[in-house]
mmCIF file of C-alpha atoms in Angstrom:
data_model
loop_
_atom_site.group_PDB
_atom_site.id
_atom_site.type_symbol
_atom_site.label_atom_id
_atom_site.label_comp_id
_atom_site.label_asym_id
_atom_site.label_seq_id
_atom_site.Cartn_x
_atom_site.Cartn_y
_atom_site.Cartn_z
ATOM 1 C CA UNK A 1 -96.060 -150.041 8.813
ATOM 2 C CA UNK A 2 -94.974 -146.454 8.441
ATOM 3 C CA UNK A 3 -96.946 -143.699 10.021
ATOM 4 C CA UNK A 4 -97.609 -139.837 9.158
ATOM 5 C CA UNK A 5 -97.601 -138.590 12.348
ATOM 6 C CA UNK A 6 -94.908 -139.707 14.664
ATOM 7 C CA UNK A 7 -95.239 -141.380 18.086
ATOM 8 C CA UNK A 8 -95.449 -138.983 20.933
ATOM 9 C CA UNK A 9 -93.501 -139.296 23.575
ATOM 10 C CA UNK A 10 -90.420 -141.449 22.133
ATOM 11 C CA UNK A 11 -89.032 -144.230 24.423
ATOM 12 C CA UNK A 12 -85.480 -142.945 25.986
ATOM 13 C CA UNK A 13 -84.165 -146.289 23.359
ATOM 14 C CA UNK A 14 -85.521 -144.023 20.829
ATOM 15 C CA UNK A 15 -84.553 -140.628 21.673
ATOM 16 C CA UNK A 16 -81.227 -141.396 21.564
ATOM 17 C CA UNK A 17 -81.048 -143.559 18.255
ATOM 18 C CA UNK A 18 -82.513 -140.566 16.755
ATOM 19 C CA UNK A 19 -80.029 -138.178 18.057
ATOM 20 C CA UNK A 20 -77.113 -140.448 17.218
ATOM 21 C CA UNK A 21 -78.840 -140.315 13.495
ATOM 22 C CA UNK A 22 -79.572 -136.729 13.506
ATOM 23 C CA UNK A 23 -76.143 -135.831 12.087
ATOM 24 C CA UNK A 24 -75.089 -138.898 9.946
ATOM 25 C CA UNK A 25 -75.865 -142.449 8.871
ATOM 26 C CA UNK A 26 -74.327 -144.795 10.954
ATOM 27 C CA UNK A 27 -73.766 -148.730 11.637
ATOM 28 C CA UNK A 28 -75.750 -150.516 14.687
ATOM 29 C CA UNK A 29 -72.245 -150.281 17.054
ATOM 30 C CA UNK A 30 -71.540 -147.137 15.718
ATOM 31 C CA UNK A 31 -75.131 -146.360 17.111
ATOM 32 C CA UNK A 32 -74.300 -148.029 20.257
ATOM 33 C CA UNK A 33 -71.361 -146.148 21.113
ATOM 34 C CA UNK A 34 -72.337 -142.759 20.076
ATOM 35 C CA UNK A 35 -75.296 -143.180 22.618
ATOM 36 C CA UNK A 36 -73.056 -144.165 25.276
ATOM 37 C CA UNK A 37 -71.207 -141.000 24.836
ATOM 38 C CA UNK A 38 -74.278 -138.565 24.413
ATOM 39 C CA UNK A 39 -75.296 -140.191 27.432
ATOM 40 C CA UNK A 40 -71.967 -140.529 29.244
ATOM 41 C CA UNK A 41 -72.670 -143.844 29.363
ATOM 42 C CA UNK A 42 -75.701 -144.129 31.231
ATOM 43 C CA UNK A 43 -77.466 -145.613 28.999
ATOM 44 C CA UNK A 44 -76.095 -148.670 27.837
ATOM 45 C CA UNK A 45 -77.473 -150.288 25.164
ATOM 46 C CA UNK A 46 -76.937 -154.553 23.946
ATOM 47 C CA UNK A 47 -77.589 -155.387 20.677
ATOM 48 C CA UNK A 48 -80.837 -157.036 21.588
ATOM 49 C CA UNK A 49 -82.356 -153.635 22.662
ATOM 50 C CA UNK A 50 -80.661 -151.925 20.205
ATOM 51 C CA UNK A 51 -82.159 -153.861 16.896
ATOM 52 C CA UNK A 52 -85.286 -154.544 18.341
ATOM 53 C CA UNK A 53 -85.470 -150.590 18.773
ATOM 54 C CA UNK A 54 -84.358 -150.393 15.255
ATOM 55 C CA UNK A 55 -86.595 -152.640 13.749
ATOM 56 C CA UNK A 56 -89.655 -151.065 14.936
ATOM 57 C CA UNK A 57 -88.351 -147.385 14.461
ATOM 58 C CA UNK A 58 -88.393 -148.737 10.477
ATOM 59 C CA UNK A 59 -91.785 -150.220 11.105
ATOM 60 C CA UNK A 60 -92.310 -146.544 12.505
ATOM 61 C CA UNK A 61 -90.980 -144.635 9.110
ATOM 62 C CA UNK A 62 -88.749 -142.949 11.756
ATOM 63 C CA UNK A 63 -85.484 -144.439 10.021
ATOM 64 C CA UNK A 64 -84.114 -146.695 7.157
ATOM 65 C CA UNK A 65 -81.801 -148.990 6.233
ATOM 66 C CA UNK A 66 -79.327 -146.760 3.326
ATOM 67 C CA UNK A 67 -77.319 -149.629 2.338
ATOM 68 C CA UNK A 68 -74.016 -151.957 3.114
ATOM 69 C CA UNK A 69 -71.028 -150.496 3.600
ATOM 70 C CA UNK A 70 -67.304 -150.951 5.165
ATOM 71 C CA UNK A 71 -66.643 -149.067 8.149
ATOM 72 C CA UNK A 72 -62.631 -148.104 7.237
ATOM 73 C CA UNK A 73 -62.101 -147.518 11.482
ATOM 74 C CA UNK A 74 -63.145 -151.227 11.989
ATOM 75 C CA UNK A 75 -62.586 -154.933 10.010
ATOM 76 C CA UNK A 76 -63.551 -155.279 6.109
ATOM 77 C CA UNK A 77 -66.985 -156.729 7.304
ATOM 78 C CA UNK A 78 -69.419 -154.948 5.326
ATOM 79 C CA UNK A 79 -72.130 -153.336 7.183
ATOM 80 C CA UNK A 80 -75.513 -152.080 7.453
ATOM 81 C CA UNK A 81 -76.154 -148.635 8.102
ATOM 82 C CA UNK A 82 -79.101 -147.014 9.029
ATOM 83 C CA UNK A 83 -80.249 -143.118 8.264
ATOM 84 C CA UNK A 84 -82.825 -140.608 10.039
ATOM 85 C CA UNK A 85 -85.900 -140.014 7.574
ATOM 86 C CA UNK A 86 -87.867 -136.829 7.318
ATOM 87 C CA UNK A 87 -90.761 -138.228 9.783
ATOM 88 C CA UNK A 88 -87.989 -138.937 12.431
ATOM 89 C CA UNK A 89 -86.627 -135.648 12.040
ATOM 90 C CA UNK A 90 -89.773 -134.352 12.965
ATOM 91 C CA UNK A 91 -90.513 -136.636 15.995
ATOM 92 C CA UNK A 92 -86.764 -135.660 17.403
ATOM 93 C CA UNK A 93 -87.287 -132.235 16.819
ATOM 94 C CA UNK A 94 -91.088 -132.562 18.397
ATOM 95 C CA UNK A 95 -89.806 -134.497 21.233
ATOM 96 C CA UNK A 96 -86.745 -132.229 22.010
ATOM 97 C CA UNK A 97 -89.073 -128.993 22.046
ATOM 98 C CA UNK A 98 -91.230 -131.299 24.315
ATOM 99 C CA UNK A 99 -88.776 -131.628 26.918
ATOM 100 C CA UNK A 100 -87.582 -127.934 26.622
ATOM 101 C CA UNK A 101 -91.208 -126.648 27.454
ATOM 102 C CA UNK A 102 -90.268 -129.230 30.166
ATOM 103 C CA UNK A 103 -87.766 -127.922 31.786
ATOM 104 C CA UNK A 104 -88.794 -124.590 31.066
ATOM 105 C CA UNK A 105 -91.910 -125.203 34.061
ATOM 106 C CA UNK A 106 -89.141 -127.036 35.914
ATOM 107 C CA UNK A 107 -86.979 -123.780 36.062
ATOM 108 C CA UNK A 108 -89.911 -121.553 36.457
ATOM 109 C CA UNK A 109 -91.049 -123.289 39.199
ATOM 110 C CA UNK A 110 -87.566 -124.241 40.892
ATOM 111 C CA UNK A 111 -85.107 -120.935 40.040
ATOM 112 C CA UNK A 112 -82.426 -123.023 42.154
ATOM 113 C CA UNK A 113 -81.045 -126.558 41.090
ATOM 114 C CA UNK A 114 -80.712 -127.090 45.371
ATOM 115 C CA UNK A 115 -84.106 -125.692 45.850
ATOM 116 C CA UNK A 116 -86.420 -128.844 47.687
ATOM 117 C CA UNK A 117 -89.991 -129.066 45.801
ATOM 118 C CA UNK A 118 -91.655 -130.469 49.315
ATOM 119 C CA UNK A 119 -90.029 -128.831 51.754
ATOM 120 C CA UNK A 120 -87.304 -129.917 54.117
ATOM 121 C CA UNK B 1 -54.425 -164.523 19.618
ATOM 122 C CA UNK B 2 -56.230 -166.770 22.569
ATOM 123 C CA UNK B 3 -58.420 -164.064 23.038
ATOM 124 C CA UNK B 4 -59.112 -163.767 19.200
ATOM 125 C CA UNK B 5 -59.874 -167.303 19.692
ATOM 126 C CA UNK B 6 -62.117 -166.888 21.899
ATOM 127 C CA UNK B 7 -64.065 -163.927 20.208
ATOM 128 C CA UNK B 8 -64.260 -166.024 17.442
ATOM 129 C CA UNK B 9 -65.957 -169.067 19.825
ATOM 130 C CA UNK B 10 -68.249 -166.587 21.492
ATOM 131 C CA UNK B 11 -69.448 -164.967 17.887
ATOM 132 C CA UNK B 12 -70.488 -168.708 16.881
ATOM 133 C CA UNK B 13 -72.423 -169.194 20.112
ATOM 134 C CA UNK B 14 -73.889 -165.822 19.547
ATOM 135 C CA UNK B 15 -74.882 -166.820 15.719
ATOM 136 C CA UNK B 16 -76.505 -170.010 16.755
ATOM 137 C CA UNK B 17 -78.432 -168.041 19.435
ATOM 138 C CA UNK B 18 -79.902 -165.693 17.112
ATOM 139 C CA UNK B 19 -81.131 -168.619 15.349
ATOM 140 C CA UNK B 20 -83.695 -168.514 17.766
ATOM 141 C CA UNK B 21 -85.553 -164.826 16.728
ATOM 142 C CA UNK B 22 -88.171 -165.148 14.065
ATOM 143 C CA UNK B 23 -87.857 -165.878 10.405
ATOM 144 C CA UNK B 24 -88.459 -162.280 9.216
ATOM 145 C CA UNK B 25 -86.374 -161.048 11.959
ATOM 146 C CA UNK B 26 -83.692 -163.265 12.006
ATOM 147 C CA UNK B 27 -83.046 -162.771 8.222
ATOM 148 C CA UNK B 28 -82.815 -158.956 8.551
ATOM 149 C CA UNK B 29 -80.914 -158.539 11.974
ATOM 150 C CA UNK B 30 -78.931 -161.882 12.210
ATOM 151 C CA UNK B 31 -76.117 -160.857 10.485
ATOM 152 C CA UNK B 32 -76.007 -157.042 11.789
ATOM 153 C CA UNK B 33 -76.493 -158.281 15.932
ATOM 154 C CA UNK B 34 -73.307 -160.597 15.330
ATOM 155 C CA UNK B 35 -71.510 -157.861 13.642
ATOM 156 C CA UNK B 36 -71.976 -155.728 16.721
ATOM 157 C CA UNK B 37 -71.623 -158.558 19.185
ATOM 158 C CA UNK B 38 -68.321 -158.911 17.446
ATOM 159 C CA UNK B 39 -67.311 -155.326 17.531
ATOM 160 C CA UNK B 40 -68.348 -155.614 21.181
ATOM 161 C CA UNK B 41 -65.574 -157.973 22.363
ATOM 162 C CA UNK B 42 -63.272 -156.492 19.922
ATOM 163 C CA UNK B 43 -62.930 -153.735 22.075
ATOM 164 C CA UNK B 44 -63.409 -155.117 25.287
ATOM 165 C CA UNK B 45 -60.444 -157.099 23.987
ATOM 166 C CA UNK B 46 -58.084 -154.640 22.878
ATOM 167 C CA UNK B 47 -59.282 -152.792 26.559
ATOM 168 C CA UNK B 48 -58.115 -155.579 28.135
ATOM 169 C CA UNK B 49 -61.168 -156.538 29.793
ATOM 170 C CA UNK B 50 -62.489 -159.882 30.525
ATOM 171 C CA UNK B 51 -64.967 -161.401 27.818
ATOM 172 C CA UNK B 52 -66.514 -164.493 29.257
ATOM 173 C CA UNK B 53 -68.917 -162.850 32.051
ATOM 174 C CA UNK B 54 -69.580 -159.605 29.638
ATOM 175 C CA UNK B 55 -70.498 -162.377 26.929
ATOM 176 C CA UNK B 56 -73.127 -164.396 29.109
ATOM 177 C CA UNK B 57 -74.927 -161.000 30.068
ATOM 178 C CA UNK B 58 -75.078 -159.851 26.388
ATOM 179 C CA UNK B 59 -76.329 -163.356 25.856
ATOM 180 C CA UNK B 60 -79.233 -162.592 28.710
ATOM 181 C CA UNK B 61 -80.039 -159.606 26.885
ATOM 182 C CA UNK B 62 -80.489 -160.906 23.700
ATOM 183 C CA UNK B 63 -82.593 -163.707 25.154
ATOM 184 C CA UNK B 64 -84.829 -161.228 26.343
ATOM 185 C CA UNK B 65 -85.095 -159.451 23.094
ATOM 186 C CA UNK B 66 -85.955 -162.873 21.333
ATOM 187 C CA UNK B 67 -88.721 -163.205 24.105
ATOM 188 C CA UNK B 68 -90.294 -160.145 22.996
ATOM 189 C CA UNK B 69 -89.695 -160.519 19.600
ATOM 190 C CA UNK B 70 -91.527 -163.965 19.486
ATOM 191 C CA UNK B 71 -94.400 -162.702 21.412
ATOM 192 C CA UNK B 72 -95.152 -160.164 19.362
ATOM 193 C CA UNK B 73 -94.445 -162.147 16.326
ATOM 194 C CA UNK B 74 -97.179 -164.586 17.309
ATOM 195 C CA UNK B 75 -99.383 -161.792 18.855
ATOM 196 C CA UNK B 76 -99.441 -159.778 15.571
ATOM 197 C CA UNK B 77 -99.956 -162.842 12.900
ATOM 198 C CA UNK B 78 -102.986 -164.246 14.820
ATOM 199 C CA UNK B 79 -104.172 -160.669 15.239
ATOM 200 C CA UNK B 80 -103.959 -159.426 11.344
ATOM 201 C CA UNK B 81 -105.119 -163.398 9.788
ATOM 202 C CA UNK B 82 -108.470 -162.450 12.231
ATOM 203 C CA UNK B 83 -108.479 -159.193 11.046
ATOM 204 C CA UNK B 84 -108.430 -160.274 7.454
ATOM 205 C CA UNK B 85 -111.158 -162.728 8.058
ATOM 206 C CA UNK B 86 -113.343 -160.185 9.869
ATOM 207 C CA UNK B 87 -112.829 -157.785 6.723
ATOM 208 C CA UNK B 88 -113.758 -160.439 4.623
ATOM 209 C CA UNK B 89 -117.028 -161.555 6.814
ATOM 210 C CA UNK B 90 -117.967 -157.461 7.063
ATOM 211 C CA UNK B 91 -117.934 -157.353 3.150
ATOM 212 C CA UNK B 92 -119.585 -160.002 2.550
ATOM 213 C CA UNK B 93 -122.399 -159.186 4.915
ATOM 214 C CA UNK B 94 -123.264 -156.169 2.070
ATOM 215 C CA UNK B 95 -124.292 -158.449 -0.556
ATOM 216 C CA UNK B 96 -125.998 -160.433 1.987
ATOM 217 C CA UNK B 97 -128.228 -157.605 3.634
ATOM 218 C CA UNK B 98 -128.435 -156.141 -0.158
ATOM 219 C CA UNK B 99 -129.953 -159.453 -1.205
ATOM 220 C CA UNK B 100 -132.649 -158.667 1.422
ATOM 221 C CA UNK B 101 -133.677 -155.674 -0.114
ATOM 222 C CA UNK B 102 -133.807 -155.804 -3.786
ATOM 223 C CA UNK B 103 -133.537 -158.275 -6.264
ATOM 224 C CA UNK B 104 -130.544 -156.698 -8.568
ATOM 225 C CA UNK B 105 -128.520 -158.682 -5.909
ATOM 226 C CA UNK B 106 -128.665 -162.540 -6.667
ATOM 227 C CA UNK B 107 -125.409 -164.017 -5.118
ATOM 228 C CA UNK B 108 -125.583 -167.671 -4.937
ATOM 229 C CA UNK B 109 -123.646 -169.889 -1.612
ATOM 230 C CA UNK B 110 -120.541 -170.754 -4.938
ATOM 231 C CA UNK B 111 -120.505 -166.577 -5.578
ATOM 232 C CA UNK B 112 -120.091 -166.433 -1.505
ATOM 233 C CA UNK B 113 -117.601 -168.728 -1.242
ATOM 234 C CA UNK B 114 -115.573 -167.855 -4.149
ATOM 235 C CA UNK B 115 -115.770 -164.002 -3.060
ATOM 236 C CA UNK B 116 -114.999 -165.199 0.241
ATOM 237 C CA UNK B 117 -111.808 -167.363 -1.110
ATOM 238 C CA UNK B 118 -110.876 -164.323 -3.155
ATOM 239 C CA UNK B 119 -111.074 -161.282 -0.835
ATOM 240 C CA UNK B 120 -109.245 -163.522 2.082
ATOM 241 C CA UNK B 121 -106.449 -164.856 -0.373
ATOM 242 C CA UNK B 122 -105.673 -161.461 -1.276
ATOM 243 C CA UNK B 123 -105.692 -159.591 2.437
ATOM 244 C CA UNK B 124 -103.175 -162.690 3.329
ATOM 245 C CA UNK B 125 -101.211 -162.355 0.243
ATOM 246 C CA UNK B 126 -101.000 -158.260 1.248
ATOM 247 C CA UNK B 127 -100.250 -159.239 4.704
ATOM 248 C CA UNK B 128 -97.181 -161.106 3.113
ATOM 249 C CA UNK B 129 -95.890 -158.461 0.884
ATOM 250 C CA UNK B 130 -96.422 -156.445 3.740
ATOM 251 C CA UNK B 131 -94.179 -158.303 5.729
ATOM 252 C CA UNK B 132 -91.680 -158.447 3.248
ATOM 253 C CA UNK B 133 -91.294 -154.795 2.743
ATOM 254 C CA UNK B 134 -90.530 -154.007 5.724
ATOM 255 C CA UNK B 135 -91.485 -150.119 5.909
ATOM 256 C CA UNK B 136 -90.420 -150.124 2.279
ATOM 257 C CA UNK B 137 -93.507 -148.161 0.934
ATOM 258 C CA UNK B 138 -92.904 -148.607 -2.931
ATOM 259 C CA UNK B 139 -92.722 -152.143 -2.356
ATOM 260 C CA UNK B 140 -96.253 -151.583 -0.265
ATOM 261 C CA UNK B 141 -98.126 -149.519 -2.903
ATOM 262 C CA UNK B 142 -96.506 -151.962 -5.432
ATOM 263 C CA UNK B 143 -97.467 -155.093 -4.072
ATOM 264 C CA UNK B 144 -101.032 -152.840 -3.178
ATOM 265 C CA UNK B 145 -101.733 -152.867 -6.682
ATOM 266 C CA UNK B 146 -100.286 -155.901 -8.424
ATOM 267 C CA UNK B 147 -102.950 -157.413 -5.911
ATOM 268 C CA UNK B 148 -106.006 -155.501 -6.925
ATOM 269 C CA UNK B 149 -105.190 -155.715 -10.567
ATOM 270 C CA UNK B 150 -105.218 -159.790 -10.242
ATOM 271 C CA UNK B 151 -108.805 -159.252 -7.982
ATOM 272 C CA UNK B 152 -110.246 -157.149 -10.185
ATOM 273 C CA UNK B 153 -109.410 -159.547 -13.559
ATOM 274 C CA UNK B 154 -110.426 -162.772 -11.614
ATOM 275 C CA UNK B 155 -113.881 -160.892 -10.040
ATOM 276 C CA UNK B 156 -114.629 -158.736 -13.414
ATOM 277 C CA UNK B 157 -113.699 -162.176 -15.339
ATOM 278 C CA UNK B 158 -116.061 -164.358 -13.018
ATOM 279 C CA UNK B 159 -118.680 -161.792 -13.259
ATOM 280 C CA UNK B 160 -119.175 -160.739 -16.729
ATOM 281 C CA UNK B 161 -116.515 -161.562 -18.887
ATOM 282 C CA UNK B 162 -113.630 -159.282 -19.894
ATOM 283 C CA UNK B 163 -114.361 -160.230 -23.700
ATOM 284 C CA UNK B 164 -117.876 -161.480 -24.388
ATOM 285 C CA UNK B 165 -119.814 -162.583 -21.736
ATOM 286 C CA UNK B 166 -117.952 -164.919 -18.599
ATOM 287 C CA UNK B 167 -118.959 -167.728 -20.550
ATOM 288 C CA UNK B 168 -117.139 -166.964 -23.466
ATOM 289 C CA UNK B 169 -113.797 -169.777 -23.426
ATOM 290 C CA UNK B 170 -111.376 -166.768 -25.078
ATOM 291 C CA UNK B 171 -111.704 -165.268 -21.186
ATOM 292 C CA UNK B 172 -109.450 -168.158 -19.942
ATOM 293 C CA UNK B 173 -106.695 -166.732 -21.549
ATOM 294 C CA UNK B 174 -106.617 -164.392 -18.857
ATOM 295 C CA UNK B 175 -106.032 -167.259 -16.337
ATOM 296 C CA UNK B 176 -102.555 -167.343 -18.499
ATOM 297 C CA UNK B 177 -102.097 -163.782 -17.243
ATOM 298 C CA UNK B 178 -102.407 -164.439 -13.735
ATOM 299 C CA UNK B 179 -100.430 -167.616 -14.026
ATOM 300 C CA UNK B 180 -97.470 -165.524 -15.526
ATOM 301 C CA UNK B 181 -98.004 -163.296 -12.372
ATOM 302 C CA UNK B 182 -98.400 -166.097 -9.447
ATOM 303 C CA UNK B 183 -95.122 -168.203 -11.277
ATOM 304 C CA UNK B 184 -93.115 -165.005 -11.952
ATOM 305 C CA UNK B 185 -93.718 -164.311 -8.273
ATOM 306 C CA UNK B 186 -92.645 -167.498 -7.324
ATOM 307 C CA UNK B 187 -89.930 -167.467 -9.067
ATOM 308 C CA UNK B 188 -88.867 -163.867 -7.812
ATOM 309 C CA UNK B 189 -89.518 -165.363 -4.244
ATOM 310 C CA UNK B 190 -90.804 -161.755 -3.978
ATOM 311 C CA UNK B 191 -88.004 -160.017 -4.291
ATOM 312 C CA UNK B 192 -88.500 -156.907 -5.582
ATOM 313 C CA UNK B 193 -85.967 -157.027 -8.419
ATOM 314 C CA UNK B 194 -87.915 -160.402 -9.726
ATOM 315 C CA UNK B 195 -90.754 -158.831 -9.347
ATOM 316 C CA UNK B 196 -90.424 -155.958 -11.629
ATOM 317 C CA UNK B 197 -89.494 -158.798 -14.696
ATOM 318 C CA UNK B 198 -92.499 -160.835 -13.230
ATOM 319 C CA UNK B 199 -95.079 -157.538 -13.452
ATOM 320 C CA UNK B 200 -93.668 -156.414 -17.123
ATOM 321 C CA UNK B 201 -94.117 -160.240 -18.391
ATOM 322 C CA UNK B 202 -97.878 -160.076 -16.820
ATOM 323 C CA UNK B 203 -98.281 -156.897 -18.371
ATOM 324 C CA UNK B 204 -97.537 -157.652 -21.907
ATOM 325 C CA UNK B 205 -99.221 -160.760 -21.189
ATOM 326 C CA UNK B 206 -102.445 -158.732 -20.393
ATOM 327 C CA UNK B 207 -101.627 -156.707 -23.673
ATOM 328 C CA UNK B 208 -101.498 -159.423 -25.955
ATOM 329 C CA UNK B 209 -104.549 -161.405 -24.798
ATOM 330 C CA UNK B 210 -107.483 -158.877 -26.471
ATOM 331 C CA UNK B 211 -104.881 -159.140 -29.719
ATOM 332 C CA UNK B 212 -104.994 -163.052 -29.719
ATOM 333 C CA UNK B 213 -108.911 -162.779 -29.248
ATOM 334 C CA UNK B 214 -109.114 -160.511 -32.096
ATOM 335 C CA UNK B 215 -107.375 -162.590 -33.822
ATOM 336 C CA UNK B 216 -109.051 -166.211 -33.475
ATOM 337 C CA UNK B 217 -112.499 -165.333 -32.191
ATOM 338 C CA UNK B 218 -113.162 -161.284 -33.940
ATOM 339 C CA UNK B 219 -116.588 -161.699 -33.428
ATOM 340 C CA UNK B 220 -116.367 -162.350 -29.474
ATOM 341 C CA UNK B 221 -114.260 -158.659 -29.580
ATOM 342 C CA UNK B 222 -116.568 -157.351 -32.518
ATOM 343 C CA UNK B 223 -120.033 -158.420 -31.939
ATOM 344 C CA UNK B 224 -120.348 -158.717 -27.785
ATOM 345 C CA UNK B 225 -120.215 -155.952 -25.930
ATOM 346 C CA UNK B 226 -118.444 -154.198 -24.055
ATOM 347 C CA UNK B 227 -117.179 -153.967 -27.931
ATOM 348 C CA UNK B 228 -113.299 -153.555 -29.402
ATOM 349 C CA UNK B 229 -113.295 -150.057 -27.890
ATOM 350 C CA UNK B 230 -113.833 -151.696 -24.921
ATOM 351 C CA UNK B 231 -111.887 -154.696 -24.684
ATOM 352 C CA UNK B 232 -108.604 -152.540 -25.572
ATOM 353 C CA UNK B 233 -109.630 -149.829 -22.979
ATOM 354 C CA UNK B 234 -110.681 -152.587 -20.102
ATOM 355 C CA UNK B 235 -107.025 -154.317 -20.492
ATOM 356 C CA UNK B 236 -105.263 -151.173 -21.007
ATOM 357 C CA UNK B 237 -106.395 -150.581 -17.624
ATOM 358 C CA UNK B 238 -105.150 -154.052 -16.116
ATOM 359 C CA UNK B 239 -101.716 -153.323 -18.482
ATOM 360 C CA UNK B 240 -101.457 -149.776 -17.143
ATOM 361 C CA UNK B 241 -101.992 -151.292 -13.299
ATOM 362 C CA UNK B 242 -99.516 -154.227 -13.860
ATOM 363 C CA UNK B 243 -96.963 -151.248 -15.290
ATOM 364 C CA UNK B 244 -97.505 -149.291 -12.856
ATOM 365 C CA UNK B 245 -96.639 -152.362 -10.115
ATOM 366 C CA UNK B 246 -93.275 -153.027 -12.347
ATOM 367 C CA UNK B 247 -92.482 -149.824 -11.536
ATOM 368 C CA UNK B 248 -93.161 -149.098 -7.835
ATOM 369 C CA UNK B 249 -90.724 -152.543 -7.502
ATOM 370 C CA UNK B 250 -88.434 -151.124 -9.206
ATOM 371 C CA UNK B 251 -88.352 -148.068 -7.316
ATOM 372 C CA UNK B 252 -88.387 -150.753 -4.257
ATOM 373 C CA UNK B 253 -85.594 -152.427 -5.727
ATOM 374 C CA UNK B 254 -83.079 -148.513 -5.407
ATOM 375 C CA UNK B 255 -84.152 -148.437 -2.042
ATOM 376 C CA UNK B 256 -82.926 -151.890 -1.488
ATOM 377 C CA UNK B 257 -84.937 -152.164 2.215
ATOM 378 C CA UNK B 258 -86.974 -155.413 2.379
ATOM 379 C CA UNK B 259 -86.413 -158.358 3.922
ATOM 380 C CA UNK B 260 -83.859 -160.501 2.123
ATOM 381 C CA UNK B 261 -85.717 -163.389 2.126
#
């Protein structure tokens, strides 16, 4: 069902589906591949993961299907795409402020990216 | 071309294992997951990197999404048919305890277990539509109140009569009504298209039922209350509802979201 107020924290699955959204519609392999290289490819998504994190991010309201389509770089299969919606907006821009008041502490804390937290 | 072969081998296996997901998710992913499986060992292919191995893990994968996908699939239709019998137990408890109190209350074990049949069929019937919209909300709110207009004309009919009293035989036209809606339905298998033609048909059906009764039985309309005034203004209501519906599928029907089948 689709919520008002979106989920807080987002899976990492999540987070990046929404950022490969955030700046056009896009086809599940599309998806794939554009968070392989946001992540330089450390996270590696199969299609398994991938729909299953679709399908419930449309359960969610966070995106929705915006119709078939042919992708002109690939074969004349025509495909689904999916698009960001205004709640998943919010929870990307809600989770990415999140995680800069995150490392914001982390920096405060540890000035130097070699400093040790415990002690040597 | 032996490795196009081959792509084309692996994509079957893959099709016949996403057989395996549920109904509702099968018939919304399927086609999408072999799509992607495809472009997968396209470019693996063109890479030049092996398939076979790459294919068994992505078939491990999806395994373990089909896992998870039928657990939760069983998990959450136990879950919302108890809910929807607890809802129905909770309200009926309030003519129960009511019936302790005062007398105005008077429900005999037939009212109970025709409210009970009523209020049950329609949380399952939601739960369907609900299911079949698949985060489509117009289709929700549609489906929402196509299914209280129906409750309300079977419970209002039951109780008192629409025209007349509930005894009055002109009130079984309305059984027509919800016919027309339940067949048109049917027909429509839901979709949201066929459900906009099956809503408009109920609609004018509901419009020209107080016109028919005016017709053959004027005194039923004329001389009983709630009166010709209100006869028009009660189905006006049910019309306007049943519009209303007709349009909120329609509006479904541009987004084009719900499961297809």
């Amino acid at each position: 069902m689709a919520k008002s107020k979106p989920p807080s924290p987002l899976t990492p699955a999540v987070l990046h589906i929404l950022l490969a959204l955030s700046t056009r519609e896009r086809h599940g392999y599309a998806i794939m591949k554009q968070v392989e290289e946001d992540s330089h490819g450390k996270v590696k998504m199969g299609p398994g993961t991938l729909y299953g994190s679709i399908g419930r991010m449309i359960e969610a309201g966070l995106i929705r299907e915006s119709g078939k389509k042919i992708d002109p770089e690939r074969n004349d299969e025509r495909r689904v795409y999916y698009r960001i919606t205004g709640l998943g907006q919010t929870a990307l821009a809600a989770e990415l402020q999140r995680y800069r008041e995150f490392v914001a502490i982390a920096q405060r804390r540890w000035p130097s990216p070699n400093a040790i937290p415990y002690g040597a | 071309m032996a490795r196009d072969h081959s792509i084309q081998r692996y994509r079957r296996w893959y099709a016949r294992l996403l057989h395996l997901y549920p109904k509702l998710y099968r018939e919304r992913f399927a086609e999408p997951m072999e799509q992607t499986f495809n472009d997968l060992l396209q470019d693996r292919a063109k890479e030049g990197r092996e398939l076979l191995v790459f294919t068994l893990l992505i078939f491990v994968e999806t395994l373990a999404g089909i896992l998870r996908e039928q657990t939760q699939a069983c998990f959450m239709k136990s879950r919302n048919i108890a809910y929807i019998a607890l809802g129905t137990a909770f309200i009926l408890l309030i003519p129960l305890i009511a019936m302790r109190f005062t007398k105005e209350v008077s429900w005999t074990l037939f009212d109970f277990v025709f409210a009970g049949i009523l209020i049950f069929s329609a949380g399952c019937f939601f739960e369907m539509a609900r299911r079949k919209a698949a985060g489509n909300i117009p289709y929700k709110l549609g489906a929402g109140m196509a299914l209280a207009a129906v409750f309300l004309l079977i419970w209002i009919n039951g109780a008192v009569g629409l025209i007349g009293s509930e005894n009055n035989p002109v009130n079984l036209m309305y059984a027509g009504v919800i016919a027309i809606a339940v067949v048109g339905s049917l027909i429509a298998r839901l979709r949201p298209h066929g459900m906009v033609r099956a809503l408009v048909a109920t609609a004018i059906a509901q419009a020209m039922v107080p016109v028919i009764a005016l017709l053959v039985q004027p005194h039923a309309v004329f001389g009983e209350p709630p009166g010709v005034i209100g006869v028009f203004a009660l189905n006006l209501f049910f019309v306007v509802l049943f519009a209303g519906s007709a349009l909120l599928f329609r509006r479904a029907h541009a987004t084009g979201s719900v499961s297809r089948s």
